[in-house]
Coordinates of C-alpha atoms and ligand atoms in Angstrom, one line a residue:
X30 CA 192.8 66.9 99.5
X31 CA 195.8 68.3 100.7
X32 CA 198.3 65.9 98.9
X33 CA 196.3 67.0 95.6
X34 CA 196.6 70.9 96.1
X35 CA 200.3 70.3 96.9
X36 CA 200.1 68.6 93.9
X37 CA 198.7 71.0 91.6
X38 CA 200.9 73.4 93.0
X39 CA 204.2 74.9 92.2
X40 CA 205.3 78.2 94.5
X41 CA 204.3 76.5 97.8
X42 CA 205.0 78.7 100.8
X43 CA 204.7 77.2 104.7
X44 CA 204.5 79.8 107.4
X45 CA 205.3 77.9 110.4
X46 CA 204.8 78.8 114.3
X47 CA 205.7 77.1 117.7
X48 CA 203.2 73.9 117.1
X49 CA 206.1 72.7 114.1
X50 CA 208.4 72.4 116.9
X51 CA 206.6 70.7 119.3
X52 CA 206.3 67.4 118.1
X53 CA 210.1 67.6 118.3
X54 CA 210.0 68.5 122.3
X55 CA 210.4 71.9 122.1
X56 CA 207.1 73.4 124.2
X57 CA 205.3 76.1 122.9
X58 CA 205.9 79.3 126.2
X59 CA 202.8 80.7 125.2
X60 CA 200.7 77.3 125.6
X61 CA 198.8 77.0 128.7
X62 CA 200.8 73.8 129.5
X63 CA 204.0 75.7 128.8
X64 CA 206.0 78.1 130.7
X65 CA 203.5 79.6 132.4
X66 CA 203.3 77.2 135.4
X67 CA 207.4 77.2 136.3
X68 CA 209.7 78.1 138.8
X69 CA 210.3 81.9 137.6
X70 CA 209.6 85.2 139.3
X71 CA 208.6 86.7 136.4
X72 CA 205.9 85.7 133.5
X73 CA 207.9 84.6 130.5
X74 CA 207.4 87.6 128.1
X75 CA 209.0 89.9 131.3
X76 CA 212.1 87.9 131.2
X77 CA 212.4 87.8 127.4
X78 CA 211.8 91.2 126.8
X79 CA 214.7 93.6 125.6
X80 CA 214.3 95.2 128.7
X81 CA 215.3 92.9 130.9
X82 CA 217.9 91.5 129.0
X83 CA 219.4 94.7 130.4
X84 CA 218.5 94.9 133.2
X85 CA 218.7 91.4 134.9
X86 CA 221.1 89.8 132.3
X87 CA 222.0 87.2 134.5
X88 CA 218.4 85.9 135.4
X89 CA 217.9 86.3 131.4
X90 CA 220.3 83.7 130.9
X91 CA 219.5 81.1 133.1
X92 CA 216.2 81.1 132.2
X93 CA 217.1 81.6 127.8
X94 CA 219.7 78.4 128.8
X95 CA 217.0 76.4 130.8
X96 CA 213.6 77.2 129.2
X97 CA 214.8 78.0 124.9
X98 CA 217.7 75.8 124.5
X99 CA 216.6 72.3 123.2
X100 CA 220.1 70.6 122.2
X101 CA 218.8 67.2 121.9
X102 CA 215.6 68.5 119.9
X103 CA 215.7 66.8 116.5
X104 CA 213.4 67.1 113.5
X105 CA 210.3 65.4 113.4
X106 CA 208.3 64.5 110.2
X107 CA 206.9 67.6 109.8
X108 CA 210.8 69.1 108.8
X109 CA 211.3 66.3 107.1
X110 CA 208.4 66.2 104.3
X111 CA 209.4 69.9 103.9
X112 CA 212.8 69.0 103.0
X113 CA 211.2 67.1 100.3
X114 CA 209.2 69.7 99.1
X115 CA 211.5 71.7 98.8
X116 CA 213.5 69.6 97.2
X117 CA 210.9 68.6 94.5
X118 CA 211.0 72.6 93.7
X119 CA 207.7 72.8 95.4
X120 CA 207.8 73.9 98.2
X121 CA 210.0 78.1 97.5
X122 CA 210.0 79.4 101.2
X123 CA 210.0 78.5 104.8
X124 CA 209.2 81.4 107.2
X125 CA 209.2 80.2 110.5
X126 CA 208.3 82.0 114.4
X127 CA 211.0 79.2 115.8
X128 CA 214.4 80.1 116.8
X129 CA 215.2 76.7 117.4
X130 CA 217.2 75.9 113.8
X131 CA 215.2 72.4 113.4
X132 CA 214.6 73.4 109.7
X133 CA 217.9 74.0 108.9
X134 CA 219.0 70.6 110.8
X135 CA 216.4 68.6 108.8
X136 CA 217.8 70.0 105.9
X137 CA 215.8 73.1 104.7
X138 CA 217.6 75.9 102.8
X139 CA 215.7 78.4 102.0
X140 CA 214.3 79.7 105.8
X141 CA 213.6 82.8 106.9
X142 CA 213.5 83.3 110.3
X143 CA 211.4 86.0 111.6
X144 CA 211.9 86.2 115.3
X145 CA 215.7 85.3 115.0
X146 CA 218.0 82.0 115.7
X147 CA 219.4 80.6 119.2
X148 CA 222.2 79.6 116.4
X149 CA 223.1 82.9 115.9
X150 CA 224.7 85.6 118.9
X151 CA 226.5 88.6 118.5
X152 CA 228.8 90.8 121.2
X153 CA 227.2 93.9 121.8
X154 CA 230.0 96.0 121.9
X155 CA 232.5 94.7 118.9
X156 CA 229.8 93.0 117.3
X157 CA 231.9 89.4 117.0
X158 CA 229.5 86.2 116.2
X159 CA 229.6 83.2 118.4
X160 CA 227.7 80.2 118.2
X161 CA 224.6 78.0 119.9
X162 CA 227.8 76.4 122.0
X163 CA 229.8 79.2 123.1
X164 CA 226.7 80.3 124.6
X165 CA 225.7 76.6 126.7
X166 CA 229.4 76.6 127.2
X167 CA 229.8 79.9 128.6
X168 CA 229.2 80.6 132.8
X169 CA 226.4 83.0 133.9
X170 CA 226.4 86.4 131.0
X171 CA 228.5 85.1 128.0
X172 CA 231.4 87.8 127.3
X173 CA 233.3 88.0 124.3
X174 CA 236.7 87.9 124.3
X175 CA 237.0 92.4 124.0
X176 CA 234.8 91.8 127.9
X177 CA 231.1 92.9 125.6
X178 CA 228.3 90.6 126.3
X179 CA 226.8 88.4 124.2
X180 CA 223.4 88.7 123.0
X181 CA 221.1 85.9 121.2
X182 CA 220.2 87.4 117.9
X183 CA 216.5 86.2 118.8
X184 CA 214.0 88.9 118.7
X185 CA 212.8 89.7 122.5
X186 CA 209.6 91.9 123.3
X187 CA 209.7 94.9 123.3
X188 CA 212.2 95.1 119.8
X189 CA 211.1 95.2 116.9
X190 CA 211.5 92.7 113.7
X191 CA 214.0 92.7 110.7
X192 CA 212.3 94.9 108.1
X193 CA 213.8 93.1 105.2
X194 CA 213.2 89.8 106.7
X195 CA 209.3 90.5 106.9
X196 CA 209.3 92.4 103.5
X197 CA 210.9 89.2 101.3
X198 CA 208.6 87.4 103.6
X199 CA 205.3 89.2 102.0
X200 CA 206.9 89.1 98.4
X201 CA 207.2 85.1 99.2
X202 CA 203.5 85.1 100.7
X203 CA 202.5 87.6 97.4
X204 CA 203.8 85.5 94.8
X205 CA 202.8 81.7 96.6
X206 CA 199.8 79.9 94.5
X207 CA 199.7 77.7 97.9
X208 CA 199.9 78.9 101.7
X209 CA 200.4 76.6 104.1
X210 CA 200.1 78.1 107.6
X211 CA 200.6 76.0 110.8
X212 CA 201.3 75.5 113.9
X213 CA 200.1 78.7 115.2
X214 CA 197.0 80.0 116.7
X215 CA 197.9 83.2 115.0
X216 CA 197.2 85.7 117.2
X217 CA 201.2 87.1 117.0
X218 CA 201.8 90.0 115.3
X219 CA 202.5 89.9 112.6
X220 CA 202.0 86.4 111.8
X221 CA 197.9 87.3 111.8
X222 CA 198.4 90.0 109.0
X223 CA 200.5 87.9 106.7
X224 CA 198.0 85.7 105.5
X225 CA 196.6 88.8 104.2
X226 CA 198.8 89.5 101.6
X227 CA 197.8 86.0 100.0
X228 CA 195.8 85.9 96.7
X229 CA 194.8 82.8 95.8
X230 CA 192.6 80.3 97.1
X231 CA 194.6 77.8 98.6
X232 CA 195.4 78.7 102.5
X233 CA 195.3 75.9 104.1
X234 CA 195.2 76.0 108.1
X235 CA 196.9 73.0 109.9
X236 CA 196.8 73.4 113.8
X237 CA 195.8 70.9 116.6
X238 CA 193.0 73.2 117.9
X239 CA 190.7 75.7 115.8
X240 CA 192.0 79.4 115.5
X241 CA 190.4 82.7 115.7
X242 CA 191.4 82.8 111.5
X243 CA 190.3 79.8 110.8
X244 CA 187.4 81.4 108.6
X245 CA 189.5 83.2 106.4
X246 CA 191.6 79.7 105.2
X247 CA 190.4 78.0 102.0
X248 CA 191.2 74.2 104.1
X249 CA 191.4 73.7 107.7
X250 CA 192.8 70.6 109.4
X251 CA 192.6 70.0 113.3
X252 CA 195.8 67.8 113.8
X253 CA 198.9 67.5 114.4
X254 CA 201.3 68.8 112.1
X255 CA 203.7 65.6 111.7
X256 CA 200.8 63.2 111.2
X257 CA 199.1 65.0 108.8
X258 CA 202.5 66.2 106.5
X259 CA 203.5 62.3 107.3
X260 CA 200.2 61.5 105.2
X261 CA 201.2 64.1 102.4
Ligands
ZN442 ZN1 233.1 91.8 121.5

């Protein structure tokens, strides 16, 4: 069923949440099995909130270096079949909740990243842009070379999201005659309300478990992601 909508369908977008990345390595912090259970004083949404960034931006770091940074994360099948959509002129948007690049490393172009990019860090003082390396690379708070620190341009708690990334995300969603969503429970702001900007009748949910949305889809598919885009 799927392979036949994709089919019969030519402005494709794929919203994408943690459960793309997983298959690739990369856990999912808000999954029970995640982060939850580690070493850490503090519950993960403390640590990678704005606030703390500030405050403890030390502690920040060794956890963003130990618990976000996946360098030897590569892109499982799931990228991979949406290179080829995209390719094939399908497949017009990717707007992903992951700040882990893997789209961009399969080969994606067009991605718009919601919540940011570990590939992307910018001195807070002269505002100079480093890279994913600088920052592994770098001891305890990375400084820039005017003595600034570096901060990941990943959105923490407690900021709030690039305007005109979320508003050519809704044109995208607006203007899609398919909407694929998955990998995410979607119960994150504002991934929830984006799927309610979508007009047509082909929403299709792929997540390993059931979500609290899943009545609103058209098509719902409890699996994972890279076997069932692998099947595409
Ligand atoms: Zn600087």
């Amino acid at each position: 069923m799927l392979k036949k909508l994709i089919g019969e369908s030519n402005n494709i977008v794929f919203f994408g949440g943690a459960g793309t990345s997983t298959e690739s390595g990369i856990p999912d912090f808000r999954s029970v099995d995640g982060l939850y259970n580690q070493k850490y004083k503090f519950p993960p949404e403390t640590i990678l909130s704005n606030d703390f960034f500030y405050k403890n931006t030390e502690e920040f770091f060794k956890f963003y270096r130990e618990k976000m940074i996946f360098t030897s994360a590569v892109p499982n099948d799931a990228h991979k079949k949406l290179v080829e959509l995209e390719e094939s002129g399908k497949l017009k948007v990717i707007i992903t909740q992951n700040i882990d690049g893997l789209h961009q490393k399969a080969g994606s172009k067009n991605v718009i990243e919601i919540h940011g990019s570990i590939h992307r860090n910018t001195c807070i003082q002269c505002g100079k842009k480093y890279d994913l390396d600088y920052i592994i690379n770098s001891f305890h708070i990375p400084k820039c070379e005017c003595g600034g620190i570096i901060k990941p341009d990943v959105v923490l708690y407690g900021e709030s999201l690039d305007y005109s990334n979320i508003e050519r995300a809704i044109n995208y969603i607006k203007n899609a005659d398919m909407l694929i969503v998955a990998g995410t429970s979607l119960t994150v702001y504002p991934a929830a309300s984006f799927i309610e900007y979508y007009k047509g009748n082909k929403l299709v949910l792929i997540n390993k478990d059931k979500t609290s949305r899943d009545r609103y889809a058209n098509y719902v598919i409890n699996d994972y992601l890279g076997k069932v885009m692998n099947e595409v």
